[in-house]
């Protein structure tokens, strides 16, 4: 393809289905990756390269907005995953006749407080050293967990990735 043909195809790709919206979740971005592919096929020696730079700025802008949407969706899904995990943990302990209260906190629900009368220093040490409990919580995006027995004993752990 000639440079002008690539340029025309890039313009078509950016226009194809493009529907901007103030709510980024509702916007339709066009065929951004196709536009990028066509623009990258035009070298700097081409007379069309000046137009390429302007369109490439538009590609970068749209890619950044798509990235923002993806980050927002991922964050929302991770919060939901932490809520589901909490419900499943409570049900797991309840099925075994163990009364457990689990609360999530923080703007992204990355902190967990697990309270159970059976959680004393010895049992918490066993959880810490003999299970993958914290590994699973870390994978779910938790950053902090508090384990305790109600009021007398509680330990706080930072479980962020290092």
Short mmCIF file of C-alpha atoms in Angstrom, two decimals:
data_model
loop_
_atom_site.label_atom_id
_atom_site.label_comp_id
_atom_site.label_asym_id
_atom_site.label_seq_id
_atom_site.Cartn_x
_atom_site.Cartn_y
_atom_site.Cartn_z
CA UNK A 1 0.00 0.00 0.00
CA UNK A 2 1.15 3.50 -0.69
CA UNK A 3 1.52 6.00 2.16
CA UNK A 4 -1.61 7.90 1.11
CA UNK A 5 -3.61 4.66 1.10
CA UNK A 6 -2.37 3.82 4.59
CA UNK A 7 -3.29 7.33 5.72
CA UNK A 8 -6.80 7.01 4.25
CA UNK A 9 -7.26 3.60 5.91
CA UNK A 10 -6.08 5.00 9.26
CA UNK A 11 -8.61 7.84 9.01
CA UNK A 12 -11.37 5.35 8.15
CA UNK A 13 -10.37 3.12 11.07
CA UNK A 14 -10.53 6.03 13.51
CA UNK A 15 -13.92 7.16 12.16
CA UNK A 16 -15.43 3.64 11.94
CA UNK A 17 -18.04 3.43 14.70
CA UNK A 18 -16.48 6.28 16.68
CA UNK A 19 -18.98 7.65 19.20
CA UNK A 20 -17.46 9.82 21.92
CA UNK A 21 -19.35 10.14 25.19
CA UNK A 22 -18.65 12.04 28.40
CA UNK A 23 -19.10 8.68 30.16
CA UNK A 24 -16.02 6.81 28.94
CA UNK A 25 -17.77 3.49 29.59
CA UNK A 26 -20.33 4.34 26.90
CA UNK A 27 -17.88 5.65 24.29
CA UNK A 28 -17.02 3.69 21.17
CA UNK A 29 -13.44 4.31 20.09
CA UNK A 30 -13.29 3.17 16.47
CA UNK A 31 -10.72 0.67 15.22
CA UNK A 32 -7.76 2.17 17.04
CA UNK A 33 -5.37 -0.76 16.59
CA UNK A 34 -6.04 -0.84 12.84
CA UNK A 35 -5.36 2.90 12.66
CA UNK A 36 -2.09 2.44 14.56
CA UNK A 37 -1.02 -0.36 12.22
CA UNK A 38 -1.63 1.78 9.13
CA UNK A 39 0.07 4.85 10.60
CA UNK A 40 3.12 2.86 11.65
CA UNK A 41 3.46 1.64 8.05
CA UNK A 42 4.22 5.20 6.92
CA UNK A 43 7.85 6.15 7.33
CA UNK A 44 9.22 9.57 8.35
CA UNK A 45 10.55 10.13 4.81
CA UNK A 46 6.99 10.20 3.44
CA UNK A 47 5.32 13.56 2.66
CA UNK A 48 2.25 12.20 4.51
CA UNK A 49 4.26 11.88 7.73
CA UNK A 50 3.12 15.28 9.07
CA UNK A 51 -0.48 14.05 8.94
CA UNK A 52 0.62 10.77 10.53
CA UNK A 53 1.92 12.55 13.62
CA UNK A 54 -1.40 14.33 14.15
CA UNK A 55 -3.40 11.13 13.73
CA UNK A 56 -0.97 9.22 15.94
CA UNK A 57 -1.66 11.77 18.70
CA UNK A 58 -5.35 10.91 18.35
CA UNK A 59 -4.50 7.19 18.52
CA UNK A 60 -2.48 7.76 21.72
CA UNK A 61 -5.32 9.79 23.25
CA UNK A 62 -7.91 7.12 22.50
CA UNK A 63 -5.61 4.33 23.72
CA UNK A 64 -5.14 6.19 27.01
CA UNK A 65 -8.90 6.61 27.43
CA UNK A 66 -9.43 2.90 26.66
CA UNK A 67 -6.78 2.10 29.27
CA UNK A 68 -8.61 4.24 31.84
CA UNK A 69 -11.84 2.35 31.12
CA UNK A 70 -10.05 -1.00 31.43
CA UNK A 71 -8.48 -0.01 34.74
CA UNK A 72 -11.89 1.07 36.06
CA UNK A 73 -13.54 -2.17 34.98
CA UNK A 74 -10.72 -4.24 36.47
CA UNK A 75 -10.91 -2.34 39.76
CA UNK A 76 -14.68 -2.85 39.92
CA UNK A 77 -14.31 -6.58 39.22
CA UNK A 78 -11.57 -6.96 41.84
CA UNK A 79 -13.79 -5.31 44.46
CA UNK A 80 -16.59 -7.71 43.52
CA UNK A 81 -14.16 -10.64 43.75
CA UNK A 82 -13.13 -9.58 47.27
CA UNK A 83 -16.80 -9.34 48.32
CA UNK A 84 -17.53 -12.80 46.92
CA UNK A 85 -14.46 -14.25 48.62
CA UNK A 86 -15.61 -12.77 51.93
CA UNK A 87 -19.06 -14.32 51.55
CA UNK A 88 -17.52 -17.69 50.67
CA UNK A 89 -15.17 -17.57 53.69
CA UNK A 90 -18.04 -16.78 56.04
CA UNK A 91 -20.06 -19.65 54.56
CA UNK A 92 -17.06 -22.00 54.77
CA UNK A 93 -16.64 -21.36 58.49
CA UNK A 94 -20.39 -21.40 59.16
CA UNK A 95 -20.66 -24.86 57.53
CA UNK A 96 -18.06 -26.05 60.04
CA UNK A 97 -19.92 -24.56 62.99
CA UNK A 98 -17.42 -21.74 63.51
CA UNK A 99 -18.80 -18.27 64.11
CA UNK A 100 -16.78 -15.78 62.07
CA UNK A 101 -17.39 -12.14 61.28
CA UNK A 102 -15.63 -10.68 58.26
CA UNK A 103 -15.70 -7.01 57.33
CA UNK A 104 -14.14 -5.26 54.36
CA UNK A 105 -13.00 -1.67 54.48
CA UNK A 106 -11.16 0.92 52.46
CA UNK A 107 -12.22 2.63 49.24
CA UNK A 108 -11.41 -0.48 47.18
CA UNK A 109 -12.25 -2.94 49.97
CA UNK A 110 -8.62 -4.05 50.23
CA UNK A 111 -8.64 -4.36 54.02
CA UNK A 112 -10.21 -7.36 55.74
CA UNK A 113 -11.03 -7.80 59.41
CA UNK A 114 -11.73 -11.42 60.35
CA UNK A 115 -12.98 -11.90 63.91
CA UNK A 116 -13.51 -15.30 65.47
CA UNK A 117 -13.48 -16.32 69.16
CA UNK A 118 -11.11 -19.16 68.25
CA UNK A 119 -8.46 -16.88 66.78
CA UNK A 120 -5.78 -16.70 69.41
CA UNK A 121 -2.05 -16.28 68.92
CA UNK A 122 -1.40 -19.99 68.36
CA UNK A 123 -4.12 -20.43 65.73
CA UNK A 124 -3.09 -17.25 63.92
CA UNK A 125 0.53 -18.45 63.84
CA UNK A 126 -0.65 -21.75 62.31
CA UNK A 127 -2.63 -19.88 59.65
CA UNK A 128 0.39 -17.71 58.94
CA UNK A 129 2.95 -20.52 58.70
CA UNK A 130 0.99 -23.62 57.64
CA UNK A 131 -1.48 -22.34 55.04
CA UNK A 132 -1.61 -20.27 51.87
CA UNK A 133 -4.34 -18.05 53.32
CA UNK A 134 -2.40 -14.79 52.89
CA UNK A 135 -1.23 -15.79 49.41
CA UNK A 136 -4.87 -16.22 48.34
CA UNK A 137 -5.86 -12.92 49.90
CA UNK A 138 -2.95 -11.17 48.16
CA UNK A 139 -4.03 -12.63 44.80
CA UNK A 140 -7.52 -11.25 45.40
CA UNK A 141 -6.01 -7.79 45.88
CA UNK A 142 -6.12 -7.48 49.65
CA UNK A 143 -3.45 -5.27 51.16
CA UNK A 144 -4.16 -5.59 54.86
CA UNK A 145 -5.79 -8.20 57.09
CA UNK A 146 -6.64 -8.08 60.76
CA UNK A 147 -7.18 -11.39 62.55
CA UNK A 148 -8.54 -11.47 66.06
CA UNK A 149 -10.83 -13.03 68.66
CA UNK A 150 -13.13 -10.03 69.30
CA UNK A 151 -11.63 -7.53 71.69
CA UNK A 152 -8.74 -9.12 73.55
CA UNK A 153 -6.42 -10.25 70.78
CA UNK A 154 -5.90 -8.96 67.26
CA UNK A 155 -2.97 -8.93 64.85
CA UNK A 156 -2.65 -6.78 61.74
CA UNK A 157 -0.73 -7.96 58.69
CA UNK A 158 0.30 -6.06 55.60
CA UNK A 159 0.06 -8.47 52.68
CA UNK A 160 0.83 -6.19 49.76
CA UNK A 161 3.07 -7.47 47.01
CA UNK A 162 6.67 -6.47 47.44
#
